[in-house]
Amino acid sequence: MNKFMEVLSEKVLPVATKIGANKYLITLRDAFMVSFPLTMFGSLIVVFNNLPFWPDTLKNNFANLFGNGQSATMSIMTVFVTLAIGYYWAKTEEVEGIFGGVVALASFLILTPFTVLVTGANGKSIEGTGLLSLDRLGAKGMFLGILSAFLAAKIFVWLTKKGYVIKMPDGVPPAVSKSFASLIPALGTLFVFLIINAIMVGVFTTNLHDVIYNLIQKPLTGLGTGLPATIIAIFLVQFLWFFGLHGQVIVNSVFEPFWQTNMLDNASLTQQGTNALAEHGHIVTKSFMDTFTVGLGGSGSTLVVVLLMAFVMKRKQYKEVARLALAPGLFNVNEPVIFGLPMVMNVSLFIPWLLAPIVSVVIAYLGFASGLVPLTTGAQVPWTMPIFISGFLATNSVMGAVLQLVQFLIIGLIWFPFLKAIDNQEIA
């Protein structure tokens, strides 16, 4: 076992470290974090608008009065992500960030059709011009937004660094000077996207939104959020944490676009009604990953481990660690137990550390797939929300909390013999 760990340390960890330091993934991670407060606000609206004990008339009134809270945040999240990618990439390359952000956003909008099919009173669909569809600014446009933002930011930075800038005299105010310096790079970048859109519309009589969605986003999202891909994601998180690397940061930066896209889709379907969500919704979303993996005590779902240490294990050292780890563990912060037990580089606990979260996520997936638990509504519950409360809020059903209880007990059964073994060994 030790030889196996040495090989993994030498061969795998350098690759994981490189992935974690990748500029594209860091930019993407930071961009999604920019939208986090807005997503949380929109999630609150989703939760309140779909509480199970509210009558339909009250729900409709609430949607009419406060529905813009969701439309202006979650429903147009691609706008914020696109802007943030341009900003952070430009900052990384030591170019003025705000201009990189607005150029990236404008580039994405150039590729976006300003037409929407509207159903008239006679039931016939007509094409309305000068309109933007929320779908294209939200889940449906996410991948195009990410791709176009990176491309626009790179072109903008390249033109700036090549020296295609207008330099103003020293006495000119900084805001004016920076604006003129960004003028030519911005014009060049936007013209590139204007030509791309003209070719798609004029030559191929389509738009890049539909092409990217049908050829790339839809297949990749299906693959990236199926059960096999989810198991791989959980395995990688646990595996990297075992060696002291923050698995969540590294792995989430790769899978986040898939999970976020599915979450936005579910939020949109929730607005259409329970049946629409049940028939067309997604199981694996950002809400699913936060609530039914991290929401059970942090990475590795270790809340039950802390309780076993506190009330079952006999050695004083473990009880002391549990006493320190219990309060943060209730809010899914589990670094005290990861480094205090420890779980990092502890070969005796390698098997339950990997196995328990994987078994748990399979149980959760099957619970949703069987229809026993309603799908997550699209509300992004904070990952620090305590267990059972988070399960209810994510699904608007007590079955979400019941599922977490089942996961909690099974994780405890997997961990118990290993914890008991190391406890007995230490006492002996």
Short mmCIF file of C-alpha atoms in Angstrom, two decimals:
data_model
loop_
_atom_site.label_atom_id
_atom_site.label_comp_id
_atom_site.label_asym_id
_atom_site.label_seq_id
_atom_site.Cartn_x
_atom_site.Cartn_y
_atom_site.Cartn_z
CA MET A 1 0.00 0.00 0.00
CA ASN A 2 2.83 2.41 0.88
CA LYS A 3 4.55 1.66 -2.45
CA PHE A 4 1.27 2.39 -4.24
CA MET A 5 0.97 5.73 -2.44
CA GLU A 6 4.52 6.66 -3.36
CA VAL A 7 3.83 6.01 -7.04
CA LEU A 8 0.67 8.12 -6.90
CA SER A 9 2.53 10.94 -5.15
CA GLU A 10 5.26 10.97 -7.81
CA LYS A 11 3.10 10.53 -10.92
CA VAL A 12 -0.36 11.92 -10.21
CA LEU A 13 0.12 14.84 -7.82
CA PRO A 14 2.30 16.95 -10.15
CA VAL A 15 -0.43 16.68 -12.80
CA ALA A 16 -3.13 17.67 -10.28
CA THR A 17 -1.02 20.61 -9.10
CA LYS A 18 -0.60 21.83 -12.69
CA ILE A 19 -4.35 21.58 -13.29
CA GLY A 20 -5.02 23.55 -10.10
CA ALA A 21 -2.68 26.32 -11.27
CA ASN A 22 -4.10 26.52 -14.81
CA LYS A 23 -4.95 30.13 -15.73
CA TYR A 24 -8.10 29.22 -17.63
CA LEU A 25 -9.53 27.18 -14.76
CA ILE A 26 -8.62 29.81 -12.16
CA THR A 27 -10.30 32.52 -14.27
CA LEU A 28 -13.40 30.36 -14.76
CA ARG A 29 -13.61 29.56 -11.04
CA ASP A 30 -13.30 33.23 -10.06
CA ALA A 31 -15.87 34.23 -12.68
CA PHE A 32 -18.47 31.86 -11.26
CA MET A 33 -17.76 33.18 -7.76
CA VAL A 34 -18.63 36.69 -8.97
CA SER A 35 -22.14 35.47 -9.78
CA PHE A 36 -22.51 33.64 -6.45
CA PRO A 37 -24.22 36.46 -4.44
CA LEU A 38 -26.62 37.11 -7.32
CA THR A 39 -27.39 33.42 -7.68
CA MET A 40 -28.10 33.19 -3.96
CA PHE A 41 -30.55 36.09 -4.19
CA GLY A 42 -32.34 34.48 -7.14
CA SER A 43 -32.37 31.17 -5.28
CA LEU A 44 -34.24 32.73 -2.37
CA ILE A 45 -36.93 33.87 -4.78
CA VAL A 46 -37.16 30.34 -6.24
CA VAL A 47 -37.48 28.82 -2.75
CA PHE A 48 -40.17 31.21 -1.54
CA ASN A 49 -42.11 30.98 -4.79
CA ASN A 50 -42.28 27.18 -4.59
CA LEU A 51 -42.84 26.39 -0.92
CA PRO A 52 -44.97 23.21 -0.89
CA PHE A 53 -47.60 24.51 1.53
CA TRP A 54 -48.42 27.67 -0.46
CA PRO A 55 -51.65 27.67 -2.53
CA ASP A 56 -51.27 28.22 -6.29
CA THR A 57 -52.95 31.63 -6.19
CA LEU A 58 -50.42 32.88 -3.64
CA LYS A 59 -47.55 31.45 -5.70
CA ASN A 60 -48.83 33.24 -8.83
CA ASN A 61 -49.15 36.53 -6.97
CA PHE A 62 -45.66 36.16 -5.56
CA ALA A 63 -44.26 35.40 -9.02
CA ASN A 64 -45.95 38.49 -10.50
CA LEU A 65 -44.69 40.77 -7.74
CA PHE A 66 -41.20 39.43 -7.11
CA GLY A 67 -40.38 37.25 -10.13
CA ASN A 68 -37.94 39.86 -11.49
CA GLY A 69 -35.64 38.92 -8.61
CA GLN A 70 -34.95 35.63 -10.38
CA SER A 71 -35.06 37.01 -13.92
CA ALA A 72 -32.45 39.68 -13.13
CA THR A 73 -30.03 37.29 -11.44
CA MET A 74 -30.16 33.52 -12.06
CA SER A 75 -31.90 33.75 -15.42
CA ILE A 76 -29.15 35.93 -16.94
CA MET A 77 -26.15 34.43 -15.16
CA THR A 78 -24.20 34.03 -18.42
CA VAL A 79 -24.02 37.84 -18.59
CA PHE A 80 -22.20 38.04 -15.25
CA VAL A 81 -19.94 35.07 -15.96
CA THR A 82 -18.95 36.48 -19.36
CA LEU A 83 -18.18 39.90 -17.93
CA ALA A 84 -16.14 38.38 -15.09
CA ILE A 85 -14.10 36.10 -17.39
CA GLY A 86 -13.05 39.09 -19.48
CA TYR A 87 -12.22 41.08 -16.36
CA TYR A 88 -10.16 38.39 -14.62
CA TRP A 89 -8.30 37.29 -17.74
CA ALA A 90 -7.28 40.88 -18.50
CA LYS A 91 -6.19 41.39 -14.88
CA THR A 92 -4.16 38.18 -15.01
CA GLU A 93 -2.38 39.49 -18.12
CA GLU A 94 -1.85 42.90 -16.43
CA VAL A 95 -4.23 44.72 -18.75
CA GLU A 96 -7.04 47.03 -17.63
CA GLY A 97 -9.67 44.59 -16.29
CA ILE A 98 -12.91 46.52 -16.64
CA PHE A 99 -12.41 47.09 -20.36
CA GLY A 100 -11.58 43.41 -20.85
CA GLY A 101 -14.86 42.60 -19.09
CA VAL A 102 -17.15 44.87 -21.09
CA VAL A 103 -15.52 43.89 -24.39
CA ALA A 104 -16.05 40.20 -23.57
CA LEU A 105 -19.71 40.85 -22.72
CA ALA A 106 -20.29 42.91 -25.87
CA SER A 107 -18.63 40.19 -27.98
CA PHE A 108 -21.00 37.60 -26.55
CA LEU A 109 -24.02 39.84 -27.23
CA ILE A 110 -22.90 40.37 -30.85
CA LEU A 111 -23.24 36.61 -31.33
CA THR A 112 -26.67 36.60 -29.65
CA PRO A 113 -29.81 36.83 -31.84
CA PHE A 114 -31.99 39.81 -30.95
CA THR A 115 -35.10 37.97 -32.09
CA VAL A 116 -37.65 35.95 -30.12
CA LEU A 117 -40.55 33.79 -31.31
CA VAL A 118 -43.75 35.18 -29.77
CA THR A 119 -47.07 33.36 -29.76
CA GLY A 120 -49.92 35.66 -30.72
CA ALA A 121 -53.55 35.60 -29.57
CA ASN A 122 -54.47 33.45 -32.59
CA GLY A 123 -51.95 30.79 -31.54
CA LYS A 124 -49.55 31.54 -34.40
CA SER A 125 -45.88 32.25 -33.71
CA ILE A 126 -44.36 35.45 -35.05
CA GLU A 127 -40.76 36.61 -34.81
CA GLY A 128 -40.31 39.65 -32.61
CA THR A 129 -37.19 41.74 -33.30
CA GLY A 130 -35.17 43.85 -30.90
CA LEU A 131 -35.75 41.31 -28.12
CA LEU A 132 -33.42 39.12 -26.08
CA SER A 133 -34.42 35.68 -24.82
CA LEU A 134 -33.62 34.96 -21.16
CA ASP A 135 -32.65 31.42 -22.20
CA ARG A 136 -29.78 32.72 -24.28
CA LEU A 137 -28.56 34.88 -21.41
CA GLY A 138 -28.84 32.02 -18.95
CA ALA A 139 -28.44 28.26 -19.17
CA LYS A 140 -28.72 27.89 -22.94
CA GLY A 141 -26.01 30.46 -23.64
CA MET A 142 -23.57 29.43 -20.92
CA PHE A 143 -21.02 27.56 -23.03
CA LEU A 144 -21.00 30.11 -25.83
CA GLY A 145 -20.61 32.83 -23.19
CA ILE A 146 -17.57 31.08 -21.69
CA LEU A 147 -15.93 30.38 -25.07
CA SER A 148 -16.60 33.84 -26.52
CA ALA A 149 -15.45 35.59 -23.33
CA PHE A 150 -12.10 33.80 -23.30
CA LEU A 151 -11.57 34.43 -27.03
CA ALA A 152 -12.54 38.10 -26.77
CA ALA A 153 -10.34 38.64 -23.71
CA LYS A 154 -7.35 37.00 -25.41
CA ILE A 155 -7.75 39.10 -28.57
CA PHE A 156 -8.18 42.28 -26.50
CA VAL A 157 -5.08 41.52 -24.41
CA TRP A 158 -3.03 40.57 -27.51
CA LEU A 159 -3.87 43.81 -29.31
CA THR A 160 -3.11 45.84 -26.18
CA LYS A 161 0.25 44.19 -25.59
CA LYS A 162 1.17 44.60 -29.26
CA GLY A 163 0.99 48.34 -28.63
CA TYR A 164 -2.09 49.15 -30.69
CA VAL A 165 -3.11 51.84 -28.20
CA ILE A 166 -3.69 55.57 -28.23
CA LYS A 167 -1.44 57.21 -25.66
CA MET A 168 -2.68 60.46 -24.16
CA PRO A 169 -0.52 63.23 -22.63
CA ASP A 170 0.36 63.03 -18.92
CA GLY A 171 -2.09 65.73 -17.88
CA VAL A 172 -5.16 63.81 -19.10
CA PRO A 173 -7.31 62.25 -16.31
CA PRO A 174 -6.55 58.53 -15.82
CA ALA A 175 -10.10 57.41 -16.70
CA VAL A 176 -9.93 59.22 -20.06
CA SER A 177 -6.41 57.96 -20.76
CA LYS A 178 -7.36 54.31 -20.07
CA SER A 179 -10.47 54.63 -22.22
CA PHE A 180 -8.49 55.87 -25.22
CA ALA A 181 -5.80 53.23 -24.64
CA SER A 182 -8.47 50.52 -24.87
CA LEU A 183 -10.20 52.00 -27.91
CA ILE A 184 -8.31 50.26 -30.74
CA PRO A 185 -8.07 46.83 -28.98
CA ALA A 186 -11.82 47.02 -28.25
CA LEU A 187 -12.70 47.98 -31.83
CA GLY A 188 -10.50 45.21 -33.23
CA THR A 189 -12.00 42.57 -30.94
CA LEU A 190 -15.60 43.56 -31.61
CA PHE A 191 -15.05 43.64 -35.38
CA VAL A 192 -13.77 40.05 -35.23
CA PHE A 193 -16.98 38.92 -33.52
CA LEU A 194 -19.12 41.00 -35.86
CA ILE A 195 -17.56 39.19 -38.85
CA ILE A 196 -18.04 35.78 -37.18
CA ASN A 197 -21.72 36.55 -36.61
CA ALA A 198 -22.16 37.88 -40.15
CA ILE A 199 -20.73 34.64 -41.58
CA MET A 200 -23.01 32.49 -39.40
CA VAL A 201 -26.12 34.49 -40.31
CA GLY A 202 -25.36 35.31 -43.95
CA VAL A 203 -23.63 32.13 -45.14
CA PHE A 204 -25.02 29.40 -42.88
CA THR A 205 -28.38 31.08 -42.06
CA THR A 206 -28.08 30.16 -38.39
CA ASN A 207 -26.49 31.59 -35.23
CA LEU A 208 -23.58 30.46 -33.11
CA HIS A 209 -25.85 30.06 -30.05
CA ASP A 210 -27.77 27.19 -31.61
CA VAL A 211 -24.64 25.61 -33.11
CA ILE A 212 -22.71 25.57 -29.83
CA TYR A 213 -25.74 24.45 -27.83
CA ASN A 214 -26.61 21.51 -30.08
CA LEU A 215 -23.10 20.36 -31.01
CA ILE A 216 -21.16 21.02 -27.80
CA GLN A 217 -23.15 22.11 -24.76
CA LYS A 218 -25.96 19.57 -24.86
CA PRO A 219 -23.75 16.47 -25.37
CA LEU A 220 -21.06 17.63 -22.93
CA THR A 221 -23.56 18.53 -20.23
CA GLY A 222 -25.17 15.11 -20.57
CA LEU A 223 -21.80 13.39 -20.26
CA GLY A 224 -20.50 15.68 -17.52
CA THR A 225 -23.52 15.32 -15.27
CA GLY A 226 -24.33 11.63 -15.64
CA LEU A 227 -23.72 9.21 -12.79
CA PRO A 228 -20.32 7.96 -14.07
CA ALA A 229 -18.95 11.51 -14.43
CA THR A 230 -20.31 12.45 -11.00
CA ILE A 231 -18.60 9.43 -9.41
CA ILE A 232 -15.35 10.42 -11.12
CA ALA A 233 -15.69 13.98 -9.80
CA ILE A 234 -16.27 12.76 -6.21
CA PHE A 235 -13.39 10.30 -6.48
CA LEU A 236 -11.00 13.03 -7.68
CA VAL A 237 -12.07 15.41 -4.90
CA GLN A 238 -11.40 12.77 -2.24
CA PHE A 239 -8.22 11.54 -3.86
CA LEU A 240 -6.68 15.01 -4.06
CA TRP A 241 -7.73 15.87 -0.51
CA PHE A 242 -5.98 12.72 0.71
CA PHE A 243 -2.70 14.26 -0.39
CA GLY A 244 -3.52 17.64 1.14
CA LEU A 245 -4.64 19.35 -2.09
CA HIS A 246 -7.96 21.20 -2.08
CA GLY A 247 -9.87 18.77 -4.30
CA GLN A 248 -13.01 20.88 -4.40
CA VAL A 249 -11.25 23.90 -5.89
CA ILE A 250 -9.45 21.85 -8.56
CA VAL A 251 -12.31 19.55 -9.60
CA ASN A 252 -15.14 22.09 -9.35
CA SER A 253 -13.40 24.46 -11.73
CA VAL A 254 -13.74 21.76 -14.42
CA PHE A 255 -17.28 20.55 -13.66
CA GLU A 256 -18.82 23.84 -12.51
CA PRO A 257 -20.11 24.94 -15.95
CA PHE A 258 -22.06 21.66 -16.32
CA TRP A 259 -23.55 21.81 -12.82
CA GLN A 260 -24.42 25.50 -13.06
CA THR A 261 -26.06 25.06 -16.46
CA ASN A 262 -28.26 22.24 -15.18
CA MET A 263 -29.17 24.26 -12.10
CA LEU A 264 -30.32 27.20 -14.24
CA ASP A 265 -32.32 24.80 -16.43
CA ASN A 266 -34.08 23.41 -13.36
CA ALA A 267 -34.84 26.90 -12.10
CA SER A 268 -36.46 27.75 -15.44
CA LEU A 269 -38.46 24.50 -15.44
CA THR A 270 -39.59 25.14 -11.87
CA GLN A 271 -41.24 28.34 -13.06
CA GLN A 272 -43.25 26.26 -15.55
CA GLY A 273 -44.57 23.92 -12.84
CA THR A 274 -43.82 20.72 -10.95
CA ASN A 275 -44.59 18.44 -13.90
CA ALA A 276 -42.18 20.25 -16.21
CA LEU A 277 -39.38 19.87 -13.66
CA ALA A 278 -40.12 16.20 -13.05
CA GLU A 279 -40.24 15.37 -16.78
CA HIS A 280 -37.37 17.47 -18.13
CA GLY A 281 -35.26 18.39 -15.10
CA HIS A 282 -31.70 17.31 -14.29
CA ILE A 283 -30.56 15.23 -11.33
CA VAL A 284 -26.97 16.43 -11.05
CA THR A 285 -26.89 20.19 -10.59
CA LYS A 286 -24.88 22.64 -8.53
CA SER A 287 -27.58 22.37 -5.85
CA PHE A 288 -27.33 18.56 -5.91
CA MET A 289 -23.54 18.62 -5.44
CA ASP A 290 -23.62 21.24 -2.68
CA THR A 291 -26.51 19.71 -0.77
CA PHE A 292 -26.10 15.95 -1.12
CA THR A 293 -22.29 15.72 -1.00
CA VAL A 294 -20.71 18.75 0.70
CA GLY A 295 -23.90 19.37 2.69
CA LEU A 296 -23.28 16.25 4.81
CA GLY A 297 -20.31 17.69 6.66
CA GLY A 298 -17.94 19.06 4.03
CA SER A 299 -15.70 17.25 1.54
CA GLY A 300 -16.04 13.55 2.24
CA SER A 301 -19.32 14.03 4.14
CA THR A 302 -17.57 13.80 7.52
CA LEU A 303 -20.19 15.06 9.99
CA VAL A 304 -21.08 11.51 11.01
CA VAL A 305 -17.34 10.79 11.41
CA VAL A 306 -17.06 13.63 13.91
CA LEU A 307 -20.03 12.29 15.88
CA LEU A 308 -18.54 8.79 15.93
CA MET A 309 -15.26 10.21 17.20
CA ALA A 310 -17.06 12.14 19.91
CA PHE A 311 -19.41 9.43 21.21
CA VAL A 312 -18.05 6.03 20.12
CA MET A 313 -14.26 6.22 20.01
CA LYS A 314 -12.50 5.96 23.38
CA ARG A 315 -9.12 7.59 22.92
CA LYS A 316 -8.98 11.10 24.37
CA GLN A 317 -7.11 12.52 21.36
CA TYR A 318 -9.97 11.66 19.01
CA LYS A 319 -12.57 13.09 21.39
CA GLU A 320 -10.61 16.35 21.57
CA VAL A 321 -10.45 16.59 17.78
CA ALA A 322 -14.19 15.89 17.60
CA ARG A 323 -14.93 18.59 20.16
CA LEU A 324 -13.06 21.14 18.03
CA ALA A 325 -14.50 19.90 14.73
CA LEU A 326 -18.17 19.56 15.68
CA ALA A 327 -19.25 23.21 15.51
CA PRO A 328 -17.66 23.97 12.12
CA GLY A 329 -18.73 20.50 10.90
CA LEU A 330 -22.38 21.39 11.43
CA PHE A 331 -21.83 24.12 8.82
CA ASN A 332 -19.89 21.76 6.51
CA VAL A 333 -16.45 23.15 7.29
CA ASN A 334 -14.35 20.07 7.98
CA GLU A 335 -10.68 21.08 7.75
CA PRO A 336 -10.33 20.50 11.56
CA VAL A 337 -11.14 16.80 11.18
CA ILE A 338 -9.32 16.38 7.84
CA PHE A 339 -6.06 17.62 9.34
CA GLY A 340 -6.78 16.80 12.98
CA LEU A 341 -7.68 13.08 12.80
CA PRO A 342 -5.81 13.20 10.33
CA MET A 343 -7.27 11.98 7.07
CA VAL A 344 -4.52 13.47 4.93
CA MET A 345 -1.96 10.76 4.11
CA ASN A 346 -3.56 8.39 6.62
CA VAL A 347 -3.40 5.02 4.83
CA SER A 348 -5.60 3.36 7.49
CA LEU A 349 -8.53 5.59 6.46
CA PHE A 350 -7.90 5.71 2.70
CA ILE A 351 -10.67 3.20 1.88
CA PRO A 352 -13.58 4.81 3.78
CA TRP A 353 -12.38 8.28 2.77
CA LEU A 354 -12.81 7.30 -0.90
CA LEU A 355 -15.65 4.81 -0.63
CA ALA A 356 -18.19 6.51 1.66
CA PRO A 357 -18.79 9.67 -0.45
CA ILE A 358 -19.04 7.63 -3.67
CA VAL A 359 -21.61 5.23 -2.18
CA SER A 360 -23.47 8.22 -0.76
CA VAL A 361 -23.70 10.07 -4.08
CA VAL A 362 -24.88 6.88 -5.87
CA ILE A 363 -27.68 6.53 -3.28
CA ALA A 364 -28.65 10.17 -3.76
CA TYR A 365 -28.66 9.81 -7.56
CA LEU A 366 -30.87 6.70 -7.37
CA GLY A 367 -33.20 8.48 -4.95
CA PHE A 368 -33.83 11.20 -7.52
CA ALA A 369 -33.83 8.89 -10.53
CA SER A 370 -36.50 6.66 -8.95
CA GLY A 371 -38.77 9.63 -8.28
CA LEU A 372 -38.78 9.07 -4.51
CA VAL A 373 -37.19 12.48 -4.04
CA PRO A 374 -38.28 15.53 -6.11
CA LEU A 375 -35.55 17.07 -8.25
CA THR A 376 -33.73 20.13 -6.98
CA THR A 377 -35.71 23.23 -7.89
CA GLY A 378 -32.76 25.24 -9.16
CA ALA A 379 -32.35 27.15 -5.91
CA GLN A 380 -28.67 27.27 -4.92
CA VAL A 381 -28.67 26.50 -1.21
CA PRO A 382 -25.48 27.77 0.51
CA TRP A 383 -23.08 24.88 1.04
CA THR A 384 -22.71 26.00 4.67
CA MET A 385 -26.40 25.32 5.36
CA PRO A 386 -26.74 22.58 8.04
CA ILE A 387 -27.86 19.09 7.06
CA PHE A 388 -31.62 18.37 6.74
CA ILE A 389 -32.42 22.10 6.37
CA SER A 390 -30.41 22.18 3.16
CA GLY A 391 -32.09 19.02 1.85
CA PHE A 392 -35.54 20.51 2.37
CA LEU A 393 -34.66 23.88 0.81
CA ALA A 394 -32.96 22.35 -2.25
CA THR A 395 -35.97 20.17 -3.14
CA ASN A 396 -38.83 22.03 -1.42
CA SER A 397 -39.73 18.66 0.02
CA VAL A 398 -39.17 16.85 3.30
CA MET A 399 -37.94 13.93 1.17
CA GLY A 400 -34.76 15.89 0.54
CA ALA A 401 -34.06 15.84 4.28
CA VAL A 402 -34.99 12.14 4.47
CA LEU A 403 -32.51 11.35 1.70
CA GLN A 404 -29.77 13.16 3.62
CA LEU A 405 -30.61 11.10 6.71
CA VAL A 406 -30.27 7.86 4.72
CA GLN A 407 -26.92 9.02 3.32
CA PHE A 408 -25.78 10.05 6.80
CA LEU A 409 -26.52 6.61 8.27
CA ILE A 410 -24.89 4.67 5.42
CA ILE A 411 -21.75 6.81 5.59
CA GLY A 412 -21.63 6.07 9.32
CA LEU A 413 -21.90 2.32 8.69
CA ILE A 414 -18.99 2.45 6.23
CA TRP A 415 -16.77 4.49 8.55
CA PHE A 416 -17.55 2.70 11.83
CA PRO A 417 -15.35 -0.42 11.49
CA PHE A 418 -12.33 1.58 10.31
CA LEU A 419 -12.61 4.14 13.12
CA LYS A 420 -13.12 1.37 15.66
CA ALA A 421 -10.03 -0.45 14.34
CA ILE A 422 -7.67 2.53 14.64
CA ASP A 423 -9.16 3.35 18.07
CA ASN A 424 -8.51 -0.18 19.35
CA GLN A 425 -5.04 -0.14 17.83
CA GLU A 426 -4.12 3.12 19.55
CA ILE A 427 -5.46 1.86 22.92
CA ALA A 428 -3.52 -1.39 22.57
#
